[in-house]
mmCIF file of C-alpha atoms in Angstrom:
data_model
loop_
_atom_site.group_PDB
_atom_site.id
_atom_site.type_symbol
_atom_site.label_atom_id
_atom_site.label_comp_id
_atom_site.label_asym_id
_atom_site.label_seq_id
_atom_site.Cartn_x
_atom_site.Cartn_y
_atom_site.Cartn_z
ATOM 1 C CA UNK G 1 77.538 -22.923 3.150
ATOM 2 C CA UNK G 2 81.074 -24.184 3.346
ATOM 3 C CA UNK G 3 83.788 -24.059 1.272
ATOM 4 C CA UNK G 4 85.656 -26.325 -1.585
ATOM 5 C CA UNK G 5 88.792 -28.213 -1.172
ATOM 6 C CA UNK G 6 90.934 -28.632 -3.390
ATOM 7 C CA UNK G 7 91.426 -27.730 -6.786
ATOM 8 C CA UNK G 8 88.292 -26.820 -8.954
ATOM 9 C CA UNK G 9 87.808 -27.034 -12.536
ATOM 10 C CA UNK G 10 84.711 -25.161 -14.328
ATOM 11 C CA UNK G 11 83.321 -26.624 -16.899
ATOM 12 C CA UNK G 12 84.001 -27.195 -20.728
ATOM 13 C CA UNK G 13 82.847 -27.521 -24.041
ATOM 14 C CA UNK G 14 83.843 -30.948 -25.439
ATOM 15 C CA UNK G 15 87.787 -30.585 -26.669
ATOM 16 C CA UNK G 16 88.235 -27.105 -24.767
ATOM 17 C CA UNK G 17 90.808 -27.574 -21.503
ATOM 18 C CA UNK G 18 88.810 -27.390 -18.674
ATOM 19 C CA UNK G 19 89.967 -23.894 -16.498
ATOM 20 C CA UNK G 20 91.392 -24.343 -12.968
ATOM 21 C CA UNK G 21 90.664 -22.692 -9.929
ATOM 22 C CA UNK G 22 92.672 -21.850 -6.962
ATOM 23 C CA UNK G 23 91.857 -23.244 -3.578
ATOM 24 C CA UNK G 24 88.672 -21.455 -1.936
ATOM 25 C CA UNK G 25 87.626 -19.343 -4.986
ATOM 26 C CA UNK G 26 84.116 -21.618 -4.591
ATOM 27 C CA UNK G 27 81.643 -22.269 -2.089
ATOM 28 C CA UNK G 28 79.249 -24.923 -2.098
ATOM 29 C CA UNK G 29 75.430 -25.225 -1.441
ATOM 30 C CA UNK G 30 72.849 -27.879 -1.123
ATOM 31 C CA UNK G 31 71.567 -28.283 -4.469
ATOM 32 C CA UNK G 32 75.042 -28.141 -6.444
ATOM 33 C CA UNK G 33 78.672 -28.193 -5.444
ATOM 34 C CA UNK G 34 80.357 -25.201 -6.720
ATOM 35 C CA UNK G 35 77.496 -22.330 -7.191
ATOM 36 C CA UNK G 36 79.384 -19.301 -5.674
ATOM 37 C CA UNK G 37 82.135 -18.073 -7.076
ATOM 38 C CA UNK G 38 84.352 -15.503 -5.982
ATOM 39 C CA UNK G 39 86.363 -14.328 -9.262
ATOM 40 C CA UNK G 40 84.110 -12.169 -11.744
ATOM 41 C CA UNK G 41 82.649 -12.709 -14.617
ATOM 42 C CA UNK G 42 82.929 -16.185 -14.486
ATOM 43 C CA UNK G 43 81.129 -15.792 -11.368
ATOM 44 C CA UNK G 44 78.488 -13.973 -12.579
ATOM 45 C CA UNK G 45 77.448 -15.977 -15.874
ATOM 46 C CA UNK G 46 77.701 -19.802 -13.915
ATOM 47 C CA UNK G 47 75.306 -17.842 -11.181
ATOM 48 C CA UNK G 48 72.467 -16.609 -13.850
ATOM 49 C CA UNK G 49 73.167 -20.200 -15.174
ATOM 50 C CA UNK G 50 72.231 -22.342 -11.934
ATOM 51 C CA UNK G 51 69.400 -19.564 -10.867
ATOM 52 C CA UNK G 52 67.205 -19.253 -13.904
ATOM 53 C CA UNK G 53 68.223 -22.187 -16.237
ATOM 54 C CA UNK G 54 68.810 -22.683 -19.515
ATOM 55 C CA UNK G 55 65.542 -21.026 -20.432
ATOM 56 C CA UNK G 56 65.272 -18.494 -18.469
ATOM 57 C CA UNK G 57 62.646 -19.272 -16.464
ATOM 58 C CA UNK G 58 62.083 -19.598 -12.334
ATOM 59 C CA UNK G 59 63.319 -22.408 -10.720
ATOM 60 C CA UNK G 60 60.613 -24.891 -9.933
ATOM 61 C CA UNK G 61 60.336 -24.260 -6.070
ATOM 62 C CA UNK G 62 59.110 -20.283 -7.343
ATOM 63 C CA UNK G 63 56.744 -21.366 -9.725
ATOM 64 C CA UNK G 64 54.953 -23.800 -6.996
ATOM 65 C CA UNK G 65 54.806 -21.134 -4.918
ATOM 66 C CA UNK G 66 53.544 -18.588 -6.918
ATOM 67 C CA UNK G 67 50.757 -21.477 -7.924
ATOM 68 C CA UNK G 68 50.044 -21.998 -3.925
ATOM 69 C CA UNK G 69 49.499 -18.758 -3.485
ATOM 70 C CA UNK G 70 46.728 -18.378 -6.113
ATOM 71 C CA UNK G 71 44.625 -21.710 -4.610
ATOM 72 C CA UNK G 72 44.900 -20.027 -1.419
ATOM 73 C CA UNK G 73 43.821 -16.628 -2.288
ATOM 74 C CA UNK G 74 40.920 -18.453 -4.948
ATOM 75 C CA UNK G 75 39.642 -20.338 -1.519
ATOM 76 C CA UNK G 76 39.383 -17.362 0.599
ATOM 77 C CA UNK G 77 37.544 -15.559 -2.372
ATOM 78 C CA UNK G 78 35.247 -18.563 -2.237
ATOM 79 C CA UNK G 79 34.578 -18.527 1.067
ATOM 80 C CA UNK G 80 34.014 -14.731 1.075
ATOM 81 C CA UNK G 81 31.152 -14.795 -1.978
ATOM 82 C CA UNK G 82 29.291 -17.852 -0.258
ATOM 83 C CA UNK G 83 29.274 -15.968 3.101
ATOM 84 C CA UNK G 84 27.749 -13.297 0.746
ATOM 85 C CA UNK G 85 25.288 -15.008 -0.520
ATOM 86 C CA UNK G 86 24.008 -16.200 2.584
ATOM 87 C CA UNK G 87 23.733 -12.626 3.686
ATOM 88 C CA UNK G 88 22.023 -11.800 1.242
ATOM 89 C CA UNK G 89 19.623 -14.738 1.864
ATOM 90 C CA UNK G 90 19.352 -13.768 5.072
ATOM 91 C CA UNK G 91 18.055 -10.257 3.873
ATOM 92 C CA UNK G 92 15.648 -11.725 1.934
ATOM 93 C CA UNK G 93 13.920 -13.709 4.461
ATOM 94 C CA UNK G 94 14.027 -11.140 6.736
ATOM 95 C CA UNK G 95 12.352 -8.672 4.043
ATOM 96 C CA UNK G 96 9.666 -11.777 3.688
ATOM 97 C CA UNK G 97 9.118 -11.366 7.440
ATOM 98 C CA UNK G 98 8.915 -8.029 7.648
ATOM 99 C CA UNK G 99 6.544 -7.028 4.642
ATOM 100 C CA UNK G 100 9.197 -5.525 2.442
ATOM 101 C CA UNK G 101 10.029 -8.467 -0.092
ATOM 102 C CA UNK G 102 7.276 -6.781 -2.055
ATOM 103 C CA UNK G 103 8.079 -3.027 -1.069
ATOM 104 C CA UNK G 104 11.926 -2.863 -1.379
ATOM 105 C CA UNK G 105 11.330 -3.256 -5.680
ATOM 106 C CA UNK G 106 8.217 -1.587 -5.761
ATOM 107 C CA UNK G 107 10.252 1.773 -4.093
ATOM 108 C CA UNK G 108 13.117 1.299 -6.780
ATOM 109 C CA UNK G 109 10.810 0.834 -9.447
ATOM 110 C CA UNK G 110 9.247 3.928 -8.914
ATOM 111 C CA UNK G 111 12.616 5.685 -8.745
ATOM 112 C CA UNK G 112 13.582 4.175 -12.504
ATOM 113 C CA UNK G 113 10.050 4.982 -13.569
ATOM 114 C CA UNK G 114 10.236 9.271 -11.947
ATOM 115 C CA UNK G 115 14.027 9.300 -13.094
ATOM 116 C CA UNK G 116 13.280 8.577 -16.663
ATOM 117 C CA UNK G 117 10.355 11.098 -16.771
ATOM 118 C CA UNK G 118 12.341 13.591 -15.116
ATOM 119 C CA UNK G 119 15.388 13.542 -17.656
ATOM 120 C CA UNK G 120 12.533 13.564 -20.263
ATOM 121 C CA UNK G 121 11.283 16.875 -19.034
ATOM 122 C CA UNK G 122 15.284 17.940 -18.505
ATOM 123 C CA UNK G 123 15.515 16.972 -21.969
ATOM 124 C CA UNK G 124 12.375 19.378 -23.208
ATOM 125 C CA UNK G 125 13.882 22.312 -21.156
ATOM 126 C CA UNK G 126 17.580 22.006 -22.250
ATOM 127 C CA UNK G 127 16.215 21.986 -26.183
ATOM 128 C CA UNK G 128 14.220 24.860 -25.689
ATOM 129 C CA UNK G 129 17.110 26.414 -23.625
ATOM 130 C CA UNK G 130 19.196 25.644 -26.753
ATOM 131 C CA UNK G 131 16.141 27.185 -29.249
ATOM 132 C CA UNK G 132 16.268 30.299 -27.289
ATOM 133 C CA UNK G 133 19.942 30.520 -27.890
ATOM 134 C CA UNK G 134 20.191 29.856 -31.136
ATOM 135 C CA UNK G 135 17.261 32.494 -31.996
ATOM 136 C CA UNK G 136 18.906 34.998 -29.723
ATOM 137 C CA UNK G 137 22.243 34.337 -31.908
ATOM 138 C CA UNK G 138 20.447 34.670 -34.996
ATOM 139 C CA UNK G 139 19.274 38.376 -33.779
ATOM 140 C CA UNK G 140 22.493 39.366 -32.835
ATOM 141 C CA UNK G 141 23.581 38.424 -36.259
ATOM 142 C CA UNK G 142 20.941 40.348 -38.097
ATOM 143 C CA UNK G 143 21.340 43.638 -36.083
ATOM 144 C CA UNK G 144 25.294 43.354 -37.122
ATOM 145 C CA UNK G 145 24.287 42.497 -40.492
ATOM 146 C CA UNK G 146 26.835 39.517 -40.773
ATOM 147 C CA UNK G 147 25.964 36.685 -42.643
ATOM 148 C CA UNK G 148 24.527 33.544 -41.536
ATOM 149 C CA UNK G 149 27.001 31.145 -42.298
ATOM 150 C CA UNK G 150 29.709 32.551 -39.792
ATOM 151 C CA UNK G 151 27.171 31.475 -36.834
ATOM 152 C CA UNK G 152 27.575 28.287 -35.185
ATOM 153 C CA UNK G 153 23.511 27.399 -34.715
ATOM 154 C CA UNK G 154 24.344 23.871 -33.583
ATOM 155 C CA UNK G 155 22.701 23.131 -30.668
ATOM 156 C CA UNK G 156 24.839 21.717 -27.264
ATOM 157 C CA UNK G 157 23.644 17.835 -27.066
ATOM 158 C CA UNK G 158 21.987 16.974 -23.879
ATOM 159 C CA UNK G 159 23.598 14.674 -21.459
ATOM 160 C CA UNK G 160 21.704 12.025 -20.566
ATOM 161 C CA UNK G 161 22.156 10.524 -17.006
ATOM 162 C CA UNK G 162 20.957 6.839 -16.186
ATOM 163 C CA UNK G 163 19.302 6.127 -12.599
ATOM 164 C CA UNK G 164 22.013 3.711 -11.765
ATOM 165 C CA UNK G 165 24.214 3.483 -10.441
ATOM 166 C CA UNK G 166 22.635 4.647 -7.274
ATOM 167 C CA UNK G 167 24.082 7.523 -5.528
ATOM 168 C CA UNK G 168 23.002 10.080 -3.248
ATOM 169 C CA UNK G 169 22.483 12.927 -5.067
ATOM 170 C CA UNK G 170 20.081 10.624 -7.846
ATOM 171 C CA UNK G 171 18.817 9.691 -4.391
ATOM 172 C CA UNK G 172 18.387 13.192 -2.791
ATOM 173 C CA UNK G 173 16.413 14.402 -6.057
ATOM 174 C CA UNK G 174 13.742 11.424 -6.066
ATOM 175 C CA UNK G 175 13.204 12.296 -2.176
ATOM 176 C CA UNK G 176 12.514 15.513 -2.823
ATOM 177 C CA UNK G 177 9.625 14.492 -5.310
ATOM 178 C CA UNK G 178 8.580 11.740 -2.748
ATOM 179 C CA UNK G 179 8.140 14.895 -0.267
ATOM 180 C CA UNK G 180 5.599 16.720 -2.338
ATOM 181 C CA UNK G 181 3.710 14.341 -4.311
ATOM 182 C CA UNK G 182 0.497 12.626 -2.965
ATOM 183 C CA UNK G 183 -0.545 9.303 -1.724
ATOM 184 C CA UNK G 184 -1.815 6.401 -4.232
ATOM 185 C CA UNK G 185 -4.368 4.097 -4.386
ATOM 186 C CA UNK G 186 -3.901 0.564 -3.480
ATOM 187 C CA UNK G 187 -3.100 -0.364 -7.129
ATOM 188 C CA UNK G 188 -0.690 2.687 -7.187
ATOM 189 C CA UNK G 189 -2.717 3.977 -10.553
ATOM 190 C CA UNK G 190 -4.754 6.605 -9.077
ATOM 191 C CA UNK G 191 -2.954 9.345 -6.449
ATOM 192 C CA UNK G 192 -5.175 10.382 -3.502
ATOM 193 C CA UNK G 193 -5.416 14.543 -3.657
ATOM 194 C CA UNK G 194 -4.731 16.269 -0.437
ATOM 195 C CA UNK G 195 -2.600 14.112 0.868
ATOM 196 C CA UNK G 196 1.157 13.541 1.270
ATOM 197 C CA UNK G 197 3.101 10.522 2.073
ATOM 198 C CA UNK G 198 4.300 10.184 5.543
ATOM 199 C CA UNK G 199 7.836 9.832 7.352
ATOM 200 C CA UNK G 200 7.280 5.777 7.464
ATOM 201 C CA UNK G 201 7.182 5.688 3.403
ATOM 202 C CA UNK G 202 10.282 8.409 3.271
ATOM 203 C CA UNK G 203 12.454 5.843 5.644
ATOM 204 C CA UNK G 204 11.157 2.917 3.554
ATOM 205 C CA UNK G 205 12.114 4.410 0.203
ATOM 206 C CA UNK G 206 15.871 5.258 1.650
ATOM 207 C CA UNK G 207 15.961 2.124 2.804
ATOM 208 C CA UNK G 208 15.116 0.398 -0.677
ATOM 209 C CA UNK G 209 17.678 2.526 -2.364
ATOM 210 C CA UNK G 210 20.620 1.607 0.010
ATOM 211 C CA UNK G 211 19.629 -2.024 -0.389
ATOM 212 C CA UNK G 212 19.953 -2.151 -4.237
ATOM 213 C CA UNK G 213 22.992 0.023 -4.055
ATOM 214 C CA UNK G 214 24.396 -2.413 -1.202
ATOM 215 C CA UNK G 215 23.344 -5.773 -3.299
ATOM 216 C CA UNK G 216 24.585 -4.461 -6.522
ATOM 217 C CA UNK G 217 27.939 -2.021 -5.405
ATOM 218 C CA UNK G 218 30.012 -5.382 -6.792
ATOM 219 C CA UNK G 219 28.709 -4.252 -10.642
ATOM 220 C CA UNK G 220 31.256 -3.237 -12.845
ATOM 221 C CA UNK G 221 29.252 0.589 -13.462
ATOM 222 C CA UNK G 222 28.798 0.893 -9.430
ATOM 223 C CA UNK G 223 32.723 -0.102 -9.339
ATOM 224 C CA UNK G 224 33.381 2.348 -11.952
ATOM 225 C CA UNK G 225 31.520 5.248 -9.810
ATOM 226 C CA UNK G 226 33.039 6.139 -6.431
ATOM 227 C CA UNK G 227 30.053 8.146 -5.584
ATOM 228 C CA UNK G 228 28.395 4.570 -5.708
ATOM 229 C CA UNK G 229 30.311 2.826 -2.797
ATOM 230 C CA UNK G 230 28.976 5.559 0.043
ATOM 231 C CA UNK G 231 26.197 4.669 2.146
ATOM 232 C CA UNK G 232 23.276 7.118 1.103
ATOM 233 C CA UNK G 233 22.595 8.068 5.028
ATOM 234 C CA UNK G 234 26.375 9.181 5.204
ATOM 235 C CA UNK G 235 25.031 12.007 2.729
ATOM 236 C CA UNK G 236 24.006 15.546 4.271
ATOM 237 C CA UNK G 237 21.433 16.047 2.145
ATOM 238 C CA UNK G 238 19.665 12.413 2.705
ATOM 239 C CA UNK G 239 20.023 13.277 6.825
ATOM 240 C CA UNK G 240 18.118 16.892 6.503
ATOM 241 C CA UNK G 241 15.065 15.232 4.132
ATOM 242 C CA UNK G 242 15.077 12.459 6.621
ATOM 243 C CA UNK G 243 14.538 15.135 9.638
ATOM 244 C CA UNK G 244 12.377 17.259 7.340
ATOM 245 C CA UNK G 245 9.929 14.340 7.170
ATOM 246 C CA UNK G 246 10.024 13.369 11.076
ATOM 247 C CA UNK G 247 9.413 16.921 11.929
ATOM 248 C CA UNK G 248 6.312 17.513 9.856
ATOM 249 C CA UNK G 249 4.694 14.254 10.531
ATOM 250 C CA UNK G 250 2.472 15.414 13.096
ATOM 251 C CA UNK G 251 1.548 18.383 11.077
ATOM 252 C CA UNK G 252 0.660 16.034 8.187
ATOM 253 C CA UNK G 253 -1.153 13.890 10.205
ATOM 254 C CA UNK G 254 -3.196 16.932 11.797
ATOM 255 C CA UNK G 255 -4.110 18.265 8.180
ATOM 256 C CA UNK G 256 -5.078 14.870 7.636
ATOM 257 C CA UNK G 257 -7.455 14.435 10.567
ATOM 258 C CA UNK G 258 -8.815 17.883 10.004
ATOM 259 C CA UNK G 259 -9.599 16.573 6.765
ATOM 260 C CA UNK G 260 -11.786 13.954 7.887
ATOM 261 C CA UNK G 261 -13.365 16.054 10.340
ATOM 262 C CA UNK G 262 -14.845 17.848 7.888
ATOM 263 C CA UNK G 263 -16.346 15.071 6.107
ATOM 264 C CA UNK G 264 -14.936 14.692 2.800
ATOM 265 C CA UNK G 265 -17.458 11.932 1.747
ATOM 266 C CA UNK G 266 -20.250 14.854 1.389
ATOM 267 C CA UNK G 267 -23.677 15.357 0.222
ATOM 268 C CA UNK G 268 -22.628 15.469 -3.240
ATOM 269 C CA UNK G 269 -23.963 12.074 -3.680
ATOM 270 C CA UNK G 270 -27.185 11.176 -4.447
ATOM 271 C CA UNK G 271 -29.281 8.115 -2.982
ATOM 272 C CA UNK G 272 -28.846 5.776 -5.731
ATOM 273 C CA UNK G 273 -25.145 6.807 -5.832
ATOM 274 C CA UNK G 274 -24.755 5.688 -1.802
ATOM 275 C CA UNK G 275 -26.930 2.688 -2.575
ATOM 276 C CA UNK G 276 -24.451 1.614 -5.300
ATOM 277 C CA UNK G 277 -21.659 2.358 -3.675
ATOM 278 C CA UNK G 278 -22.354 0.354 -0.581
ATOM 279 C CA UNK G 279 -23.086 -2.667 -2.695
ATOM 280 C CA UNK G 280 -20.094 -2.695 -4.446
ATOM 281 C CA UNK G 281 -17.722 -2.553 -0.957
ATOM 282 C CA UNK G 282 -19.599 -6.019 -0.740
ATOM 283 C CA UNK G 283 -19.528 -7.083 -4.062
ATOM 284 C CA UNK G 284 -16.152 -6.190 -5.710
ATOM 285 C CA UNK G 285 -14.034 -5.741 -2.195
ATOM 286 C CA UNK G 286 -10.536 -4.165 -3.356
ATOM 287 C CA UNK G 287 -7.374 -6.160 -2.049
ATOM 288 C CA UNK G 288 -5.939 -9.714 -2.859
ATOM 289 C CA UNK G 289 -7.981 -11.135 0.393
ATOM 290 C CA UNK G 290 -11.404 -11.462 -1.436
ATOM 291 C CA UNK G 291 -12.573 -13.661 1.063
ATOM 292 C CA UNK G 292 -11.946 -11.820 4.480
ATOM 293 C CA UNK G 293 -15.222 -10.138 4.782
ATOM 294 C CA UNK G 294 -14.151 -7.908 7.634
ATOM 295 C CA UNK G 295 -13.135 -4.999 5.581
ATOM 296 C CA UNK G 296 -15.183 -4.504 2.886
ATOM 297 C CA UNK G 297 -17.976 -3.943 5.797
ATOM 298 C CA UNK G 298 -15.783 -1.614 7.465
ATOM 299 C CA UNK G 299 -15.208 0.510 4.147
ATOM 300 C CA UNK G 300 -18.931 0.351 3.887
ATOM 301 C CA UNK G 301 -19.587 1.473 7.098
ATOM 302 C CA UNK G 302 -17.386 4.451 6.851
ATOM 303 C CA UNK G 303 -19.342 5.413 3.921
ATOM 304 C CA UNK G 304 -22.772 5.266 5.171
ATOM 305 C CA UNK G 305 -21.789 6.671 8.600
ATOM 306 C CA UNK G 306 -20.318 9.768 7.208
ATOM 307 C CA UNK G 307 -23.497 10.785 5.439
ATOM 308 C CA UNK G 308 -25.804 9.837 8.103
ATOM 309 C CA UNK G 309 -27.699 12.534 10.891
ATOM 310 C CA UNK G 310 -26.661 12.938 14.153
ATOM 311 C CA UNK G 311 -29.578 14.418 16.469
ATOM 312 C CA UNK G 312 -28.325 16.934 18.628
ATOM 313 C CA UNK G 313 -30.681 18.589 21.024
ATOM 314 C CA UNK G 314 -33.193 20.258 18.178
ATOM 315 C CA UNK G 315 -30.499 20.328 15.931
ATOM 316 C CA UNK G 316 -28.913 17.675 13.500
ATOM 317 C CA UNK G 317 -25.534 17.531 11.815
ATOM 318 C CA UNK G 318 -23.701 15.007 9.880
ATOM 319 C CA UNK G 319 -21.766 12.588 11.429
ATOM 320 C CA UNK G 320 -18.186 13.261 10.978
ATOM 321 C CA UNK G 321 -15.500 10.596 10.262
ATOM 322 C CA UNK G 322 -13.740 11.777 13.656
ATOM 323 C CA UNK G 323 -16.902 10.756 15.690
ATOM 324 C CA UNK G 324 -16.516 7.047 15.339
ATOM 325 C CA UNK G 325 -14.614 4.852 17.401
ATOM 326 C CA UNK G 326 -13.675 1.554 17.759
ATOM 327 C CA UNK G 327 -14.436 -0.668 21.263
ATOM 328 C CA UNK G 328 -15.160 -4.163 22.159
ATOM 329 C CA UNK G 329 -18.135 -5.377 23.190
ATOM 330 C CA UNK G 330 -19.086 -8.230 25.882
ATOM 331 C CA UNK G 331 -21.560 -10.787 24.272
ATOM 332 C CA UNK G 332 -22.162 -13.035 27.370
ATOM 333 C CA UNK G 333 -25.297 -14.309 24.965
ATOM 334 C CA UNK G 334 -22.856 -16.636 23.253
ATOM 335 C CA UNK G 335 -20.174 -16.586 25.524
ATOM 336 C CA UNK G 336 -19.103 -15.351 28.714
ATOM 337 C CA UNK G 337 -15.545 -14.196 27.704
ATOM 338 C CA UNK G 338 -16.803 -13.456 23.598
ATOM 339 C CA UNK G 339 -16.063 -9.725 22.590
ATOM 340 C CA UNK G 340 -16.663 -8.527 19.198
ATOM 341 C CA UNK G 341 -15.814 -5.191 18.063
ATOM 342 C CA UNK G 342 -18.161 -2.454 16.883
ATOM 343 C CA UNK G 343 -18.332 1.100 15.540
ATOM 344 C CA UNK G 344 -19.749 3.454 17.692
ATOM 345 C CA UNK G 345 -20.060 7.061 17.656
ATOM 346 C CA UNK G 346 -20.396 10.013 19.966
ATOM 347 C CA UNK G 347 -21.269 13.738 19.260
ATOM 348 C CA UNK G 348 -21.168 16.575 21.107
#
């Protein structure tokens, strides 16, 4: 900035002698010639003048880059959700690879479907918590003899929780039922008794919860909820059912081939009831593959073996389910390198 020469005037209204000003009370700038003054208050009321304007307003030069500054940050945002999105595509074809596309929604349904039952029977208990109480008031009352209308008999309302958003304690609780409850048919209608699920379905389910909780933790009620932004393994609780279910896998899986060794397909069926069994593994095969033929035999193999005799020495016993075995067998007949694999069985 450099200084005026000379004498300077400020300026007038029209008819009003303009007001002098000694030499060097002004400097000038770039966009105007006399913007700093030196003497006060004139100083101070040109200044506001030439900085905001006669409205009030920023200059130009702010306002542009105040406007910049929102394209820019409205690009990166852009460029952030699309990388998002293909993430998440990603995910998805990897779940398509892997098996899971299906799985993943079939887990969190089933945690919607238990949550809503369970705060159904939370909902029984808490009323006839709050019948108890009010019954227990109404005694208290009576032995006092004090009248009925100085009682407050209305019942606390029950809180209702929804499953989402996701956390890890909604999480932790539908574990816990996962732990103890047994395995399901195919169809997921029918549950299989004496049985449990095993560590691979625990690991599964977490993994389907912290997926939906990932995918969705943008939502304005997953926002709303810190609880909702922590990665479920990160809770203490989520880690111990975890190891819980690695450490009692081979137990489970013991129980469950002690189970078969003792043949639960038993002699409680008649003849007619094996014969139309074993025609219906044929005839109405369970499964979307209808046409692969491979397993409906093997189902009805496993039937027929397990009620069959095994001659051992001058004794006979049923075969068990533990005594067959699976090998591959050369068939130089139609080939010399064609194997095809059989059932056999061995007893002792």
């Amino acid at each position: 900035m450099s200084q005026c020469k000379g004498a300077i005037t400020g300026s007038a209204p029209p008819g009003a002698m303009p007001l002098p000003f000694k030499k060097g009370s002004a400097q000038r700038t770039r966009t105007s010639k006399c913007l700093t003054l030196t003497s006060q208050p004139i100083k101070t009321e040109l200044m506001d003048t030439f900085n905001t304007g006669a409205t009030g307003t920023p200059p130009p030069s702010e306002t542009l880059k105040a406007s910049s500054r929102e394209v820019v940050r409205k690009r990166q945002a852009d460029r952030v959700h699309a990388e998002s999105l293909a993430r998440k595509e990603e995910r998805r074809v990897d779940r398509a690879r892997n098996g899971t596309e299906k799985s993943y929604p079939r887990h969190v349904k089933n945690y919607i479907d238990w949550w809503e039952m369970d705060q159904t029977r939370q909902r029984e208990e808490w009323d006839r918590q709050q019948l108890a109480i009010i019954q227990a008031k109404k005694t208290a009352h009576q032995e006092d003899n004090l009248p009925e209308s100085d009682m407050d008999l209305r019942p606390e309302p029950f809180i209702y929780e929804s499953p989402h958003p996701i956390t890890a304690i909604k999480a932790c609780l539908f574990l816990n039922y996962e732990l103890k409850r047994n395995k399901r048919t195919a169809g997921g209608k029918k549950a299989i008794p004496n049985t449990t699920v095993g560590v691979s379905s625990i690991k599964q389910t977490i993994n389907s919860l912290e997926s939906y909780r990932l995918e969705h933790s943008q939502d304005p009620e997953y926002l709303a909820d810190p609880e909702s932004q922590i990665k479920l393994r990160n809770n203490v609780y989520i880690q111990n059912i975890e190891k819980s279910a690695q450490l009692s896998e081979a137990k489970r899986q013991e129980e469950s081939q002690e189970m078969k060794s003792k043949g639960i397909v038993s002699a409680t069926f008649s003849t007619d009831h094996l014969v139309l069994m074993s025609k219906d593994y044929l005839l109405n095969p369970q499964g979307n593959k209808r046409i692969n033929i491979v397993v409906p035999l093997r189902n009805r193999t496993m039937l027929l073996f397990s009620t069959s005799m095994a001659f051992r020495g001058d004794n006979t016993r049923r075969i068990k389910l533990s005594d067959l075995n699976v090998e591959e067998v050369p068939m130089p007949g139609i080939d010399l390198d064609c194997r095809i694999k059989v059932f056999n069985y061995v007893t002792m």
